Short mmCIF file of C-alpha atoms and ligand atoms in Angstrom, two decimals:
data_model
loop_
_atom_site.label_atom_id
_atom_site.label_comp_id
_atom_site.label_asym_id
_atom_site.label_seq_id
_atom_site.Cartn_x
_atom_site.Cartn_y
_atom_site.Cartn_z
CA MET A 1 105.38 85.96 114.81
CA LYS A 2 106.39 82.44 113.79
CA ILE A 3 105.03 79.73 115.64
CA ILE A 4 106.72 76.37 114.77
CA THR A 5 104.81 73.39 115.37
CA ASP A 6 103.53 70.43 113.78
CA GLU A 7 101.13 67.15 114.43
CA ARG A 8 104.20 65.18 115.59
CA CYS A 9 104.39 66.73 118.82
CA ALA A 10 101.03 65.16 119.66
CA GLY A 11 101.94 61.53 118.47
CA TYR A 12 102.79 59.80 121.73
CA SER A 13 101.21 59.75 125.05
CA ARG A 14 100.76 57.72 128.19
CA GLU A 15 97.53 57.96 130.34
CA GLY A 16 97.73 59.96 133.17
CA HIS A 17 101.03 61.65 132.41
CA PRO A 18 100.95 65.27 132.93
CA GLU A 19 103.27 65.79 129.90
CA ARG A 20 100.22 65.07 127.59
CA PRO A 21 99.32 66.11 123.99
CA ALA A 22 96.33 68.54 125.05
CA ARG A 23 99.14 70.72 126.37
CA ILE A 24 100.05 71.53 122.67
CA THR A 25 96.80 70.79 120.97
CA THR A 26 94.86 73.36 123.10
CA ALA A 27 97.49 75.82 122.91
CA VAL A 28 97.23 75.75 118.98
CA GLU A 29 93.67 76.08 119.32
CA ARG A 30 93.97 79.10 121.49
CA LEU A 31 96.26 80.98 119.02
CA LYS A 32 94.37 79.84 116.09
CA THR A 33 91.20 81.57 117.52
CA GLN A 34 92.61 84.79 118.60
CA THR A 35 92.71 88.08 116.53
CA GLU A 36 95.28 90.13 118.63
CA LEU A 37 98.36 88.73 116.97
CA GLN A 38 99.26 87.95 113.59
CA LEU A 39 100.70 84.50 113.50
CA ALA A 40 102.61 82.63 110.70
CA TRP A 41 102.65 78.83 111.26
CA VAL A 42 105.68 77.15 110.29
CA ALA A 43 106.68 73.56 110.15
CA PRO A 44 110.12 72.38 112.18
CA GLY A 45 112.95 72.00 110.11
CA GLY A 46 115.23 68.94 109.90
CA VAL A 47 118.12 68.09 112.31
CA ASN A 48 121.01 65.71 111.43
CA ASP A 49 122.98 63.52 113.88
CA ALA A 50 126.08 65.84 113.76
CA GLN A 51 124.16 68.59 115.13
CA ILE A 52 122.58 66.36 118.02
CA LEU A 53 125.92 64.84 118.63
CA ARG A 54 127.32 68.13 119.80
CA ALA A 55 125.11 67.76 122.73
CA HIS A 56 124.77 64.07 123.29
CA SER A 57 126.70 61.01 123.11
CA PRO A 58 126.62 58.38 120.38
CA GLU A 59 125.70 55.70 123.05
CA PHE A 60 122.69 57.68 124.19
CA LEU A 61 121.07 58.35 120.70
CA ALA A 62 121.23 54.68 120.11
CA ARG A 63 119.48 54.32 123.41
CA LEU A 64 116.49 56.09 122.35
CA GLN A 65 115.79 53.25 120.05
CA ILE A 66 115.79 50.66 123.11
CA PRO A 67 111.97 49.92 124.18
CA HIS A 68 112.52 50.37 127.93
CA ASP A 69 111.34 53.39 130.12
CA PHE A 70 114.00 55.73 130.84
CA ASP A 71 112.83 56.36 134.54
CA ALA A 72 109.45 56.46 136.15
CA ASP A 73 108.77 59.98 134.83
CA THR A 74 110.13 59.36 131.30
CA PRO A 75 108.73 56.42 129.42
CA PHE A 76 109.81 54.96 126.19
CA PHE A 77 107.40 55.35 123.57
CA GLU A 78 107.44 53.93 119.91
CA ASN A 79 109.53 56.22 117.68
CA ILE A 80 110.27 58.60 120.72
CA GLY A 81 113.53 59.31 118.94
CA GLY A 82 111.71 60.66 115.87
CA PHE A 83 109.41 62.84 118.26
CA ALA A 84 112.41 64.38 120.14
CA ARG A 85 113.98 65.03 116.59
CA ALA A 86 111.04 66.91 115.63
CA SER A 87 111.31 69.17 118.82
CA VAL A 88 114.76 69.77 118.18
CA GLY A 89 114.02 70.64 114.49
CA ALA A 90 111.32 72.98 115.65
CA ALA A 91 113.89 74.79 118.08
CA LEU A 92 116.66 75.15 115.40
CA GLN A 93 113.85 76.59 112.79
CA ALA A 94 112.96 78.84 115.84
CA LEU A 95 116.86 80.00 115.70
CA LYS A 96 116.82 80.51 112.19
CA ALA A 97 113.82 82.68 112.31
CA ALA A 98 115.21 84.81 115.02
CA ARG A 99 118.65 85.46 113.25
CA GLY A 100 116.39 86.46 110.42
CA GLY A 101 114.97 89.18 112.70
CA GLU A 102 111.67 87.67 113.32
CA ASN A 103 109.82 86.94 116.83
CA THR A 104 109.29 83.23 117.08
CA PHE A 105 108.13 80.41 119.38
CA SER A 106 108.63 76.83 119.07
CA LEU A 107 105.43 75.16 120.43
CA MET A 108 106.48 71.49 120.71
CA ARG A 109 106.77 68.54 122.83
CA PRO A 110 108.68 66.61 124.15
CA PRO A 111 110.50 69.47 126.19
CA GLY A 112 114.27 69.21 126.57
CA HIS A 113 115.78 70.96 129.47
CA HIS A 114 116.34 68.04 131.67
CA ALA A 115 117.97 65.79 129.14
CA THR A 116 121.84 65.54 129.80
CA ARG A 117 124.41 64.42 127.53
CA ASP A 118 123.64 60.97 128.15
CA ARG A 119 120.44 60.47 129.88
CA ALA A 120 116.75 61.11 129.23
CA MET A 121 114.90 62.25 132.35
CA GLY A 122 112.00 64.68 133.63
CA PHE A 123 110.00 64.20 130.28
CA CYS A 124 112.84 65.35 128.43
CA TYR A 125 114.72 63.20 125.87
CA LEU A 126 116.84 65.64 123.63
CA ASN A 127 118.03 68.91 124.81
CA ASN A 128 116.38 71.11 122.15
CA ILE A 129 117.94 74.38 123.74
CA ALA A 130 121.32 73.14 124.21
CA ILE A 131 121.41 71.57 120.53
CA SER A 132 120.17 74.99 119.25
CA VAL A 133 122.67 77.02 121.43
CA LEU A 134 125.68 74.65 120.30
CA GLU A 135 124.46 75.03 116.44
CA ALA A 136 124.23 79.00 117.00
CA LEU A 137 127.91 78.86 118.44
CA ALA A 138 129.14 76.61 115.46
CA THR A 139 127.59 78.89 112.76
CA GLY A 140 128.67 82.47 113.92
CA SER A 141 127.16 83.42 117.24
CA LYS A 142 129.92 84.62 119.44
CA ARG A 143 128.05 85.39 122.85
CA VAL A 144 124.82 83.37 123.43
CA ALA A 145 122.89 83.38 126.81
CA VAL A 146 120.22 80.75 127.76
CA PHE A 147 117.49 82.23 129.99
CA ASP A 148 115.49 79.44 131.42
CA PHE A 149 112.22 80.52 133.27
CA ASP A 150 110.66 76.82 133.62
CA VAL A 151 110.12 76.27 137.33
CA HIS A 152 112.31 73.39 137.47
CA HIS A 153 116.23 73.57 137.10
CA GLY A 154 117.31 73.06 133.66
CA ASN A 155 119.76 70.51 134.82
CA GLY A 156 120.41 69.00 131.49
CA THR A 157 121.31 72.35 129.77
CA GLU A 158 123.65 73.18 132.59
CA ALA A 159 125.52 70.12 132.35
CA ILE A 160 125.85 70.35 128.44
CA LEU A 161 126.81 73.87 128.55
CA LEU A 162 129.22 74.03 131.62
CA ASN A 163 132.36 75.94 130.94
CA ARG A 164 131.60 76.26 127.18
CA PRO A 165 133.12 79.33 125.92
CA GLY A 166 130.76 82.01 124.44
CA VAL A 167 127.56 80.88 126.34
CA GLU A 168 126.27 81.85 129.83
CA PHE A 169 123.09 80.01 131.43
CA PHE A 170 120.72 81.83 133.66
CA SER A 171 118.01 79.55 135.35
CA ILE A 172 115.28 80.77 137.60
CA HIS A 173 113.70 77.86 139.43
CA GLN A 174 111.97 76.75 142.59
CA PHE A 175 114.46 75.00 145.06
CA PRO A 176 114.21 72.63 146.67
CA CYS A 177 112.27 70.69 143.65
CA TYR A 178 112.58 68.48 140.94
CA PRO A 179 115.43 67.50 139.84
CA GLY A 180 117.25 68.59 143.17
CA THR A 181 119.84 70.54 141.50
CA GLY A 182 120.52 74.40 140.94
CA ALA A 183 121.05 75.57 144.34
CA ALA A 184 124.34 77.52 143.48
CA ASN A 185 126.01 78.63 140.43
CA ALA A 186 128.24 76.17 138.55
CA GLY A 187 131.37 76.36 136.69
CA ARG A 188 132.43 79.70 135.06
CA ASN A 189 129.16 80.19 133.21
CA CYS A 190 125.96 78.87 134.66
CA PHE A 191 123.94 81.08 137.19
CA ASN A 192 121.30 79.73 139.33
CA TYR A 193 118.52 81.68 140.91
CA PRO A 194 116.79 79.62 143.41
CA VAL A 195 113.29 80.65 144.71
CA ALA A 196 111.80 78.92 147.96
CA PRO A 197 108.41 77.22 147.36
CA GLY A 198 105.46 79.70 147.67
CA VAL A 199 107.43 82.71 147.72
CA PRO A 200 105.27 85.98 147.36
CA ARG A 201 104.88 86.75 143.77
CA GLU A 202 106.72 90.08 144.08
CA THR A 203 109.70 87.98 145.27
CA TYR A 204 109.70 85.56 142.35
CA ARG A 205 109.34 88.30 139.94
CA ALA A 206 112.32 90.30 141.58
CA THR A 207 114.50 87.35 140.95
CA LEU A 208 113.55 87.04 137.53
CA ALA A 209 114.37 90.84 137.15
CA ARG A 210 117.56 90.12 139.03
CA ALA A 211 118.61 87.20 136.38
CA PHE A 212 117.79 89.55 133.62
CA ASP A 213 120.02 92.20 134.90
CA ASP A 214 122.90 89.82 134.81
CA LEU A 215 122.11 88.31 131.47
CA LYS A 216 122.34 91.94 130.09
CA HIS A 217 125.68 92.45 131.80
CA PHE A 218 127.10 89.53 129.70
CA ARG A 219 125.96 91.42 126.44
CA PRO A 220 124.73 88.46 124.53
CA ASP A 221 124.23 88.68 120.56
CA LEU A 222 121.47 85.97 121.06
CA VAL A 223 119.41 84.74 123.60
CA ALA A 224 117.82 81.23 123.77
CA VAL A 225 114.91 81.00 126.07
CA SER A 226 113.58 77.80 127.76
CA ALA A 227 110.04 78.90 128.11
CA GLY A 228 108.39 76.78 130.93
CA PHE A 229 104.93 77.93 132.42
CA ASP A 230 105.09 75.72 135.67
CA ALA A 231 105.95 78.57 137.71
CA TYR A 232 102.35 79.56 137.41
CA ALA A 233 100.27 79.86 140.68
CA ARG A 234 97.97 77.22 139.78
CA ASP A 235 100.20 74.70 138.05
CA PRO A 236 99.93 71.25 139.62
CA LEU A 237 103.69 70.37 139.54
CA ALA A 238 105.32 72.92 141.74
CA ASP A 239 104.61 75.68 144.17
CA GLY A 240 105.33 78.80 142.15
CA THR A 241 103.42 82.21 142.40
CA LEU A 242 103.46 83.59 138.92
CA LEU A 243 100.13 85.07 137.07
CA ALA A 244 99.54 85.30 133.47
CA GLU A 245 100.65 88.99 133.53
CA ASP A 246 104.19 88.00 134.93
CA PHE A 247 104.55 86.00 131.67
CA HIS A 248 103.59 88.87 129.80
CA TRP A 249 105.86 90.93 131.38
CA LEU A 250 108.83 88.31 130.62
CA GLY A 251 108.00 88.61 126.88
CA ARG A 252 108.03 92.48 127.02
CA GLU A 253 111.37 92.28 128.94
CA LEU A 254 113.01 89.90 126.49
CA ARG A 255 111.52 92.23 123.56
CA ALA A 256 113.33 95.24 125.50
CA LEU A 257 116.71 93.66 125.18
CA GLU A 258 116.66 94.50 121.17
CA ILE A 259 118.50 91.45 120.90
CA PRO A 260 117.58 88.41 118.61
CA PHE A 261 115.86 85.75 120.58
CA PHE A 262 113.91 82.78 120.30
CA SER A 263 111.72 80.65 122.85
CA ALA A 264 111.04 76.73 122.92
CA LEU A 265 108.43 75.43 125.09
CA GLU A 266 109.36 73.40 128.25
CA GLY A 267 107.16 72.77 131.10
CA GLY A 268 103.59 74.08 131.77
CA TYR A 269 100.98 71.56 133.18
CA SER A 270 97.94 73.59 134.17
CA HIS A 271 94.87 74.02 132.21
CA ASP A 272 95.55 77.55 131.73
CA LEU A 273 98.90 76.71 129.82
CA PRO A 274 97.13 78.39 126.50
CA ASP A 275 96.55 81.65 128.25
CA LEU A 276 99.89 81.72 129.68
CA ILE A 277 101.51 81.27 126.35
CA PHE A 278 99.06 84.02 124.58
CA ALA A 279 99.96 86.43 127.45
CA TYR A 280 103.69 85.67 126.85
CA LEU A 281 103.51 86.00 123.01
CA LYS A 282 101.82 89.36 123.35
CA GLY A 283 104.44 90.44 125.62
CA VAL A 284 107.06 89.50 122.95
CA GLU A 285 105.11 91.25 120.35
CA GLY A 286 104.96 94.37 122.41
CA LYS A 287 100.97 94.16 122.91
ZN1 ZN B 1 109.30 72.39 134.57
#
């Protein structure tokens, strides 16, 4: 299994912000000290403007250079455009590895699934998954599915991929919750599975299983996974009820599809994040 990461993802922070460098550094430490999985550590690849501009506007790319906060959740940081590009480059590297038949996980920040074509929001600046999906479609993939199990609706991914031929988006998330979208399906290709706050764990998992069934029905040739771990029962940002073994199950279900897939980290804010990622990766590896 290839883990795509580098130190740039820990290069920016604001005190007290839940989306913090320790999310990644503690996960890296956890994965480097375990002995159950054989991991290869790979640096992010590059990304050019043309790849980004399939998903974002030129005006928005320019806005990333302007030193003003984007909103209360989403601060401006010196060189945030560079950090966001590194995260996109990691997702693209993961795409490449998946197409080469390897299991792979992009362990980077910032996350991306709330970033829309022309707006940074919800701790997200560039939409890593949407850019990767559009790259896949531009380079030979015919049917790409996005599976987004972050507890928050992937509004940015939905907005960017809405009604695009060759792609279907499946998001399982708490509703009502930030960012307030995702109560119903959108367009011809975006399927939303809202879960009420605090539902029994079995209900949450049954909803994930239903989304998986619908994804299989689409018969994708590639699956891009927005892997957020904030539906965890002890996550401070939402009221999900999943446990580590549920993320393990998610990894196994994805493996069982027998379709190339890659995952990019989205949310996950509890101190147990490293264990949740490890459980997921074990599932992906069939262990
Ligand atoms: Zn989230």
